[in-house]
XYZ file of C-alpha atoms in Angstrom:
486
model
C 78.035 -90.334 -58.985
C 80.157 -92.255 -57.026
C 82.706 -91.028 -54.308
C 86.305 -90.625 -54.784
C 88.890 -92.368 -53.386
C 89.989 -89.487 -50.868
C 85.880 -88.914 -50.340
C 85.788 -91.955 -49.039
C 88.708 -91.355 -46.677
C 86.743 -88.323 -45.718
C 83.044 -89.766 -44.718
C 85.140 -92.707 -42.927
C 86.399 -90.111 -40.884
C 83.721 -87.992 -40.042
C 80.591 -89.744 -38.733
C 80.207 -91.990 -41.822
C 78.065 -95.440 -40.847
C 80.485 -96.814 -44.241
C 83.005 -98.269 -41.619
C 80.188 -100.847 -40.856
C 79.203 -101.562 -44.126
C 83.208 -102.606 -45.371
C 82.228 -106.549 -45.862
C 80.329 -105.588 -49.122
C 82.686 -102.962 -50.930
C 85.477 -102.771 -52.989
C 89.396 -103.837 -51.902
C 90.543 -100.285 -52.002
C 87.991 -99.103 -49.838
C 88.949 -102.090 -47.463
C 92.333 -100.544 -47.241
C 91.444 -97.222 -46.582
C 89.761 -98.275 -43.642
C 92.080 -100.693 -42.542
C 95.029 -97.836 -42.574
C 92.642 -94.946 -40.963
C 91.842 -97.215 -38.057
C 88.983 -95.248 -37.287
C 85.777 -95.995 -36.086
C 83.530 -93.526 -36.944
C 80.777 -94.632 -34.511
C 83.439 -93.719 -32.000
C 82.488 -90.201 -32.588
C 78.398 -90.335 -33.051
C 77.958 -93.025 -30.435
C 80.745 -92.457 -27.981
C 82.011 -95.735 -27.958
C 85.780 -96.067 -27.918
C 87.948 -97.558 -30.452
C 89.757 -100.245 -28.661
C 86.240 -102.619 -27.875
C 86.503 -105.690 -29.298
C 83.570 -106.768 -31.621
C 80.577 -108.958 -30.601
C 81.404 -112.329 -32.307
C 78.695 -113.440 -34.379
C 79.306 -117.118 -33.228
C 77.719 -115.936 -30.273
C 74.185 -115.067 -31.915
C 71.653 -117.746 -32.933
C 70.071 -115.642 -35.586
C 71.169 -115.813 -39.239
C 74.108 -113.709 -40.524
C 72.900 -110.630 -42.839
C 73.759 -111.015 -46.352
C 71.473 -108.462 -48.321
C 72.583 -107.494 -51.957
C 74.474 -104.579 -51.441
C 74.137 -101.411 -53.341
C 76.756 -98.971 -52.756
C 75.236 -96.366 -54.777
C 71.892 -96.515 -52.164
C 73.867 -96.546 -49.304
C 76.192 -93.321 -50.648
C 72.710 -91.659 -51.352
C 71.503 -92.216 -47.607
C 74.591 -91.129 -46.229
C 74.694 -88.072 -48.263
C 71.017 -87.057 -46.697
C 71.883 -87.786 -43.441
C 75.024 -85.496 -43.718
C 73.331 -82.799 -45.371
C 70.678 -82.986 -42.233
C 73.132 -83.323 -39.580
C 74.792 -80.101 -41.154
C 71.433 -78.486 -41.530
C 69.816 -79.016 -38.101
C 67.581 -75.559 -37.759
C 67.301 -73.610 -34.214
C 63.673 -73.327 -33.890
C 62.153 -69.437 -33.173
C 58.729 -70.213 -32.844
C 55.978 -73.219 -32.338
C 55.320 -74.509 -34.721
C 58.124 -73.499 -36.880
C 57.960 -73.888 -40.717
C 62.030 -74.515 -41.150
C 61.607 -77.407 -38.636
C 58.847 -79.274 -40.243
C 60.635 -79.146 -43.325
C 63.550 -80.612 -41.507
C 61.584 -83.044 -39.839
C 59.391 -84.165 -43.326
C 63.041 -84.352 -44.808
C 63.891 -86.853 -42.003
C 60.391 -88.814 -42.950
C 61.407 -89.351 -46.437
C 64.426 -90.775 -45.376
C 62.624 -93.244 -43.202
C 60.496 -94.428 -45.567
C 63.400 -95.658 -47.792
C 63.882 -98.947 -48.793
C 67.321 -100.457 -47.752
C 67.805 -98.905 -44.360
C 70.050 -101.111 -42.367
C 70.619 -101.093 -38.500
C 73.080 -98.357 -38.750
C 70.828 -96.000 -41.001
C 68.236 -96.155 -38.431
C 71.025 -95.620 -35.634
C 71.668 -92.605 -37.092
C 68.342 -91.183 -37.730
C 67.425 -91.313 -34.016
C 70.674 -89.711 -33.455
C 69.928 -87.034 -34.958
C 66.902 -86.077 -33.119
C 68.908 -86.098 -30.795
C 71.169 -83.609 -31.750
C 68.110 -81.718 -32.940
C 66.824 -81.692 -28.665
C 70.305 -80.380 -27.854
C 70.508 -77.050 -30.707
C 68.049 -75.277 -28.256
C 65.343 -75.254 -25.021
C 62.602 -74.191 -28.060
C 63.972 -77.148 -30.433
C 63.144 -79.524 -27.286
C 59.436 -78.673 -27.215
C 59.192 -78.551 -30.709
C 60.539 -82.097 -30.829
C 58.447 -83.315 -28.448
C 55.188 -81.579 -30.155
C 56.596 -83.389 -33.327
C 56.467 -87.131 -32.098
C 53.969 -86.113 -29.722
C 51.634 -85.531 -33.168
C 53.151 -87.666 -35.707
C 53.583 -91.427 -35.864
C 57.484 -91.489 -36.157
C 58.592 -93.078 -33.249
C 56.334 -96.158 -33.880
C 57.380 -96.585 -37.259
C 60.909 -95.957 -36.272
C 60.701 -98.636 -33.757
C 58.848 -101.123 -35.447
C 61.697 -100.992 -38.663
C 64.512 -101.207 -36.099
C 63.020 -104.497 -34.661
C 62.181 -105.883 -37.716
C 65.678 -105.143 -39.160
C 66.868 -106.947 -36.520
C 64.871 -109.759 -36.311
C 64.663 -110.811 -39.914
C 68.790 -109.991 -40.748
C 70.126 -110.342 -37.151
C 73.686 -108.295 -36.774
C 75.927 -108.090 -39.375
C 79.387 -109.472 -37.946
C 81.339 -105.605 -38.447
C 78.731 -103.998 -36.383
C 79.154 -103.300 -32.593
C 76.560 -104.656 -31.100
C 76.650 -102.464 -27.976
C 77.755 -99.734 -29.647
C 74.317 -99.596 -31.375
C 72.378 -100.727 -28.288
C 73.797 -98.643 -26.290
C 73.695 -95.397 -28.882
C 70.408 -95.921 -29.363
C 68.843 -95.628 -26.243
C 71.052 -93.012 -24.911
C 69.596 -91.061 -27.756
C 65.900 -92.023 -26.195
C 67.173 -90.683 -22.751
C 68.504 -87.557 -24.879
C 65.140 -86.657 -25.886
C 63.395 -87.950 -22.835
C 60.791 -89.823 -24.617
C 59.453 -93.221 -23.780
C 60.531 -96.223 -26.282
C 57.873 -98.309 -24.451
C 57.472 -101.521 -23.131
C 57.531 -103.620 -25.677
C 61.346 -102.002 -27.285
C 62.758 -102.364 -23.768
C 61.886 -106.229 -23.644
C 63.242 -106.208 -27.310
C 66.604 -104.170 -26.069
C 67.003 -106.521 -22.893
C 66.667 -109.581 -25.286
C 69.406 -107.994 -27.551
C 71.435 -106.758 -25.231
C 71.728 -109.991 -22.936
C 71.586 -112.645 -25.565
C 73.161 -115.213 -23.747
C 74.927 -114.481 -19.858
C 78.222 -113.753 -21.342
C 76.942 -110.682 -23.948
C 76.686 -107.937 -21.807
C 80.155 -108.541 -19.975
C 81.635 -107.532 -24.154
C 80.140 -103.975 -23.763
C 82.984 -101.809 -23.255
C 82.479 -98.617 -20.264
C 81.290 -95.930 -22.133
C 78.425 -98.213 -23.425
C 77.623 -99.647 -20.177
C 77.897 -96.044 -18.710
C 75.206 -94.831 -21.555
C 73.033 -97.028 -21.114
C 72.490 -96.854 -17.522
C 72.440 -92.810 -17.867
C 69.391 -93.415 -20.440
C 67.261 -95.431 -17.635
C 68.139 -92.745 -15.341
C 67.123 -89.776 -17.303
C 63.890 -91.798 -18.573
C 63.229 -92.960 -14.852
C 63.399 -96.590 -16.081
C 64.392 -99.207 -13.475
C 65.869 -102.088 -15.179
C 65.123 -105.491 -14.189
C 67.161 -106.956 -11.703
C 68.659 -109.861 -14.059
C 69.875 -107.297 -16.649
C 71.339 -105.048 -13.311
C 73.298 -108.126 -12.343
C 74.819 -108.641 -15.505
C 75.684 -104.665 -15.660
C 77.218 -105.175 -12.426
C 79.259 -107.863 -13.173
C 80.317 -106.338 -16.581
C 81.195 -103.024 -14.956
C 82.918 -104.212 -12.284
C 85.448 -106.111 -14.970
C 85.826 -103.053 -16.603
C 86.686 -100.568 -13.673
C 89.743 -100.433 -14.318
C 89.419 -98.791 -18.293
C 86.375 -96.453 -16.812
C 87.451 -92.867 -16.846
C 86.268 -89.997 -14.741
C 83.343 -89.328 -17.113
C 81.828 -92.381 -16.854
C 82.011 -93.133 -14.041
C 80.611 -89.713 -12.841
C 77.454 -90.642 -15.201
C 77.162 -94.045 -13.331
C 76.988 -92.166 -10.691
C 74.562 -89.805 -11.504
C 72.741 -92.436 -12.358
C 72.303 -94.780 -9.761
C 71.752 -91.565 -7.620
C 68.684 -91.026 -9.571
C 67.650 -94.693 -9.730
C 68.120 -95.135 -5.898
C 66.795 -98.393 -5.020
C 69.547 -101.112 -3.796
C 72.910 -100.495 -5.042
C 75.636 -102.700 -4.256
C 78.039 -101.721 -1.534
C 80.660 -103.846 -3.601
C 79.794 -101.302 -6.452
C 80.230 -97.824 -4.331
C 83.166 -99.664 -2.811
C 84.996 -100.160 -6.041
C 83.552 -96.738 -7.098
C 85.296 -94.532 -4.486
C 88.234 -96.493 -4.874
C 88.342 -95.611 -8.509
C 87.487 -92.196 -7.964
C 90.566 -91.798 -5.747
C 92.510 -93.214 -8.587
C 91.573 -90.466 -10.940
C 91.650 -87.576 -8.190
C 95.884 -88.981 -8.175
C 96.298 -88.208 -11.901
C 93.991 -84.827 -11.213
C 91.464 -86.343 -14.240
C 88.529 -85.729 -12.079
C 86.285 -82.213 -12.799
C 83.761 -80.383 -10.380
C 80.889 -82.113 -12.641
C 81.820 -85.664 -11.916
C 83.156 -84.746 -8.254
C 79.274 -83.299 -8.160
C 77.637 -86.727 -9.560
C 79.799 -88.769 -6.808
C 78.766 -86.799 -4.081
C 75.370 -86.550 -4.603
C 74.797 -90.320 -5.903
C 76.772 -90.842 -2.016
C 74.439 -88.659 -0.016
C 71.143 -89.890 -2.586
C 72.454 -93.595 -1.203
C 72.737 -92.148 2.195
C 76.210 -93.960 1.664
C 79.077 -92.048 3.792
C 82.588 -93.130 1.804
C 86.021 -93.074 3.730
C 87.764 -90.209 5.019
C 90.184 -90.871 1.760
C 87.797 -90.367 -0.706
C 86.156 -87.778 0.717
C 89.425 -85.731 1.113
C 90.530 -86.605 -2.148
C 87.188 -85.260 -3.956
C 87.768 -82.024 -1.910
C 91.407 -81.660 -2.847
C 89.922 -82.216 -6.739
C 87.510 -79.525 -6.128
C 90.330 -77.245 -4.946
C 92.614 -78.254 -8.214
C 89.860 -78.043 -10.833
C 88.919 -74.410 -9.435
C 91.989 -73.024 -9.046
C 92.963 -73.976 -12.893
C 89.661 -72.620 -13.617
C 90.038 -69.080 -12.602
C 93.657 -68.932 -13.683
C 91.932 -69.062 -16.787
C 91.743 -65.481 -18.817
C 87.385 -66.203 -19.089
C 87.120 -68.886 -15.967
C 84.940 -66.466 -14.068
C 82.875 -66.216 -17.641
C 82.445 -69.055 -17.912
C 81.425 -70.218 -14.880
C 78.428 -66.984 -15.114
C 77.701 -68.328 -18.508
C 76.607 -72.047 -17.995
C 74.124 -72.463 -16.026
C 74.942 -75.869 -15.103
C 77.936 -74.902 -12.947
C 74.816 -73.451 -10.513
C 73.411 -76.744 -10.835
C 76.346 -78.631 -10.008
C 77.325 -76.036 -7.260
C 74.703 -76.482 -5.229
C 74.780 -80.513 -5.522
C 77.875 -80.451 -3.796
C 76.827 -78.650 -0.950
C 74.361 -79.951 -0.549
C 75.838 -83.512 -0.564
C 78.687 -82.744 2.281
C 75.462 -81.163 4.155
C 73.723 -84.857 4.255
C 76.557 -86.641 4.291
C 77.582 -84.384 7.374
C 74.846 -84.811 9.349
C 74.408 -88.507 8.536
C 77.742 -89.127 9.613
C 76.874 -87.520 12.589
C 73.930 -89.372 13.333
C 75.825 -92.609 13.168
C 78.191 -91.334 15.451
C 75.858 -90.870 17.890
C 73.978 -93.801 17.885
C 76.818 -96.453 17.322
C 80.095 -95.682 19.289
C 82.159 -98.330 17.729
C 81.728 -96.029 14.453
C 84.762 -93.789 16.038
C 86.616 -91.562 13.551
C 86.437 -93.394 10.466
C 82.737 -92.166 9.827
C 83.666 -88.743 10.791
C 82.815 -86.440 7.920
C 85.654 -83.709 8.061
C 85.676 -80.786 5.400
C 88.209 -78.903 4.958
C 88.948 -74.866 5.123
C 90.609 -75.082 1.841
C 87.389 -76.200 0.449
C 85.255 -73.813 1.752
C 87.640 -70.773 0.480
C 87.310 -72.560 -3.101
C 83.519 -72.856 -2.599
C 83.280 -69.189 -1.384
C 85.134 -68.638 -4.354
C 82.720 -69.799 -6.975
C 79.553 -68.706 -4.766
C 80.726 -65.041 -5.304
C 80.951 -65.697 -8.939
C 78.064 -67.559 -9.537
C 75.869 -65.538 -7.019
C 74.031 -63.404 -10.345
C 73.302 -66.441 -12.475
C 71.332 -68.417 -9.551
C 68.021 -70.036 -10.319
C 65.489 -70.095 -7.355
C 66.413 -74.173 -6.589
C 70.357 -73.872 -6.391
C 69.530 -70.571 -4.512
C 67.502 -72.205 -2.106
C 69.631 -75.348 -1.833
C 72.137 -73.384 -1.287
C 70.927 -71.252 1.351
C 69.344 -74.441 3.397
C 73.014 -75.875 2.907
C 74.778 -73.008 4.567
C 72.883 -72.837 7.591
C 73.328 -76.743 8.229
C 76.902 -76.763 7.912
C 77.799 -75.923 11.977
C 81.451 -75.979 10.364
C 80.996 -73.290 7.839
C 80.162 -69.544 8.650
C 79.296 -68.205 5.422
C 80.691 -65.150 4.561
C 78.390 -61.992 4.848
C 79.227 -60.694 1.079
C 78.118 -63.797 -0.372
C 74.713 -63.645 1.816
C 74.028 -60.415 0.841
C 75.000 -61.471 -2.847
C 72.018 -64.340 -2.408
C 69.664 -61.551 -0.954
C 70.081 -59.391 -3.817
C 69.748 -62.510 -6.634
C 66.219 -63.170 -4.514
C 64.919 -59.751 -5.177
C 65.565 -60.713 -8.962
C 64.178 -64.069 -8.998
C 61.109 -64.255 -6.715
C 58.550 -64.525 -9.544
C 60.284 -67.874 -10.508
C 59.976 -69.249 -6.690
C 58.081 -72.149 -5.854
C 56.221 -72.735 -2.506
C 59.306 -75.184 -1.572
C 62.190 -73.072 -2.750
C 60.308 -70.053 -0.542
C 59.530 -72.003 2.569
C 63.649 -72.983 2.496
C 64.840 -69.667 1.893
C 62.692 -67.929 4.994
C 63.377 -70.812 6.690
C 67.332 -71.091 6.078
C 67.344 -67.203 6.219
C 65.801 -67.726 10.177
C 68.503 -69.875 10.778
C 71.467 -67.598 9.456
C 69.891 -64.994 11.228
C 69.199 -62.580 8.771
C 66.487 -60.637 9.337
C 65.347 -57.796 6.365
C 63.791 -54.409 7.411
C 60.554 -54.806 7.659
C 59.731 -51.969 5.059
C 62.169 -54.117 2.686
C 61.485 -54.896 -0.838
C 62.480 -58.519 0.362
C 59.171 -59.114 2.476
C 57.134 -56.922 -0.543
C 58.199 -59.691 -3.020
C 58.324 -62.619 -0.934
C 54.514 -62.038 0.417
C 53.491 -61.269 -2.872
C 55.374 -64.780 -4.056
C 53.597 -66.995 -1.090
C 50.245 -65.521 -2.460
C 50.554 -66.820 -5.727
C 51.369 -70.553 -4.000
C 49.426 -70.343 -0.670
C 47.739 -73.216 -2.238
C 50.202 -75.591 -2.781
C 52.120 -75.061 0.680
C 52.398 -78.505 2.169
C 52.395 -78.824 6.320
C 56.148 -79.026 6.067
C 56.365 -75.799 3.934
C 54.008 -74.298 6.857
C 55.735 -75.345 9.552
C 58.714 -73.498 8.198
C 57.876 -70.798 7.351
């Protein structure tokens, strides 16, 4: 049975692949979409509305013209809905409600007819799938681990491509980009021989990539991050060049995830790049658009870079911090929610330790090159610490051993900062509930950081009980450096 008219409205709306499919349907349907102005993709993919379509004059390969059959295409959409809807939270490895899921998700990718979008939107729901739960991302990763669905998946996505080429009302980048963020999602591989297929697609000719709008070019880049994948330096030139045109359209979540990712990447960045970057991120501190996540990505891609930004930007990322916290805890459940997400620990101890190397880099240059003079010096402000003391009190129960031990190592490098003895005791405390998940690292900082406060626990203490009983367990796997420390 076919859809109805107001159906059709419907699935354009909500994450229907239709949109792309509007050169082989009927006039009404035409109009529909015409009048909703929606892109659906928009919503999957997280591309934005406004980018301008890849002209297919730009392609050498042939246009796609299969014979369309709408009732096939409303019978693949209708699976992939019911899926999407459907996605189970797995209890157990294996889990029987998954594999059904997951043989459901076969079938569909052994249909004839699949297009470039179908395929698109198979992968992004394994996606979704990794994000439902920490158990659904091993059970993915058993799943493709022990079935052949990533090769198959692959090799129909190239072939699709190769033997139709891109149909002229599909967004090239949108797709490109979609798809491997969804790779980076999952953290699996595509291997070697999709990447050289992606960079071919993706960089056609020299002018291609610079038509990607900045939420592709942002996803992208965060999917080589998270998959540890450094491109090659002729695609990096043309995502330079493209971002760089685009600055001025990249918001504050994009441009934290550039960030983030270029931190990971290290390597050479271009100084024209953080430049333009801190410049921009000044620009969105001004309308108060930037959050402690992004202001968290910036800092840390800065001190990864070993990059020390101007006074201006590193005032105005403080004064953001301030903002974002104080509308935060104005908030009836701001405290909540910061204890709930354990990100916010993450993200926490980023930032401090960021303005810790940033510090004492800025300090080294000061001493080595006098004609450095003030506009290297690394100033942080009181007001910043009062909002960071803030969110350490709140945050102090829902510490993992890392941030705890960042954190710790940050506070006694900061010579400007005296860290409040509440909060140090609060850190003692979340020790004494979290030494079985320590590390030989995360120990060696904390005695070490804890020497250099100057805190000193009774020796009958349950602190020296636990934390002897911790360095037993990974005596082995102490490093000289760990040693020395300790």
């Amino acid at each position: 049975m076919k859809m109805s008219y107001s159906q059709c409205h419907q699935a354009l709306i909500h994450d229907s692949p239709l949109y792309f499919i509007i050169s082989f349907t009927s006039q009404p349907l035409k109009s529909i979409i015409n009048r909703s102005l929606v892109c659906p993709m928009t919503q999957s993919f997280h591309s934005k509305p406004n980018s301008s379509p890849i002209s297919s004059s730009s392609t050498t390969v042939p246009p796609f013209k299969p014979e369309f059959n709408f009732d096939l295409y409303q019978n693949i959409f209708t699976q992939l809905q019911k899926l999407s809807k459907s996605i189970p939270t797995s209890t157990s490895i294996p889990d029987s409600t998954s594999k059904a899921w997951f043989r459901e998700l076969e079938s569909i990718l052994n249909l004839n007819g699949l297009d470039t979008i179908f395929l698109t939107q198979i992968l992004h729901l394994l996606s979704k799938y990794y994000r439902k739960s920490s158990l659904n991302e091993s059970t993915l990763k058993l799943y493709l681990r022990n079935s052949s669905f990533k090769s198959k998946w692959k090799r129909q996505f190239m072939q699709t491509i190769t033997a139709h080429g891109w149909p002229p009302r599909i967004r090239r980048h949108v797709v490109l980009s979609s798809v491997l963020h969804s790779f980076g999602t999952i953290r699996i591989l595509p291997g070697s021989d999709f990447l050289t297929f992606w960079y071919t697609q993706s960089s056609i000719n020299q002018q291609q990539l610079e038509d990607w709008d900045s939420q592709a070019l942002a996803n992208c880049i965060w999917a080589f991050a998270r998959l540890n994948i450094r491109p090659p330096k002729s695609f990096l030139d043309l995502w330079y060049n493209a971002f760089l045109k685009s600055i001025q359209n990249v918001n504050s979540q994009e441009l934290g995830l550039c960030m983030w990712a270029w931190g990971k990447l290290r390597g050479e960045v271009s100084r024209a790049f953080l430049m333009t970057c801190s410049k921009r991120l000044q620009e969105q501190c001004e309308i108060n658009k930037l959050d402690s996540q992004t202001i968290s990505n910036a800092l840390w891609c800065f001190a990864r870079l070993e990059y020390i930004p101007d006074q201006s930007t590193v005032i105005a990322l403080q004064n953001a911090f301030i903002v974002h916290e104080h509308k935060l805890m104005k908030r009836r459940n701001g405290a909540l929610k910061l204890q709930s997400n354990p990100k916010f620990a993450q993200e926490t101890s980023n930032i401090l330790w960021s303005l810790t190397k940033l510090t004492i880099l800025s300090s080294s240059l000061s001493q080595q090159q006098n004609s450095v003079g003030s506009n290297q010096q690394f100033v942080i402000s009181n007001e910043f610490y009062r909002a960071m003391e803030r969110r350490l009190w709140t945050i102090s129960s829902t510490l993992d051993a890392h941030s705890l031990s960042i954190l710790l190592w940050s506070s006694s490098k900061l010579i400007s900062w005296k860290i409040p003895v509440y909060i140090l005791t609060a850190f003692y405390h979340r020790f004494l509930c979290i030494y079985q998940t320590c590390n030989a690292q995360s120990l060696a900082i904390l005695i070490s950081s804890f020497a250099r406060l100057q805190i000193i626990p009774e020796n009958d203490s349950d602190f020296w009980k636990h934390w002897y009983a911790s360095f037993d367990r990974h005596s082995a796997t102490f490093n000289c450096t760990g040693l020395v420390s300790t």
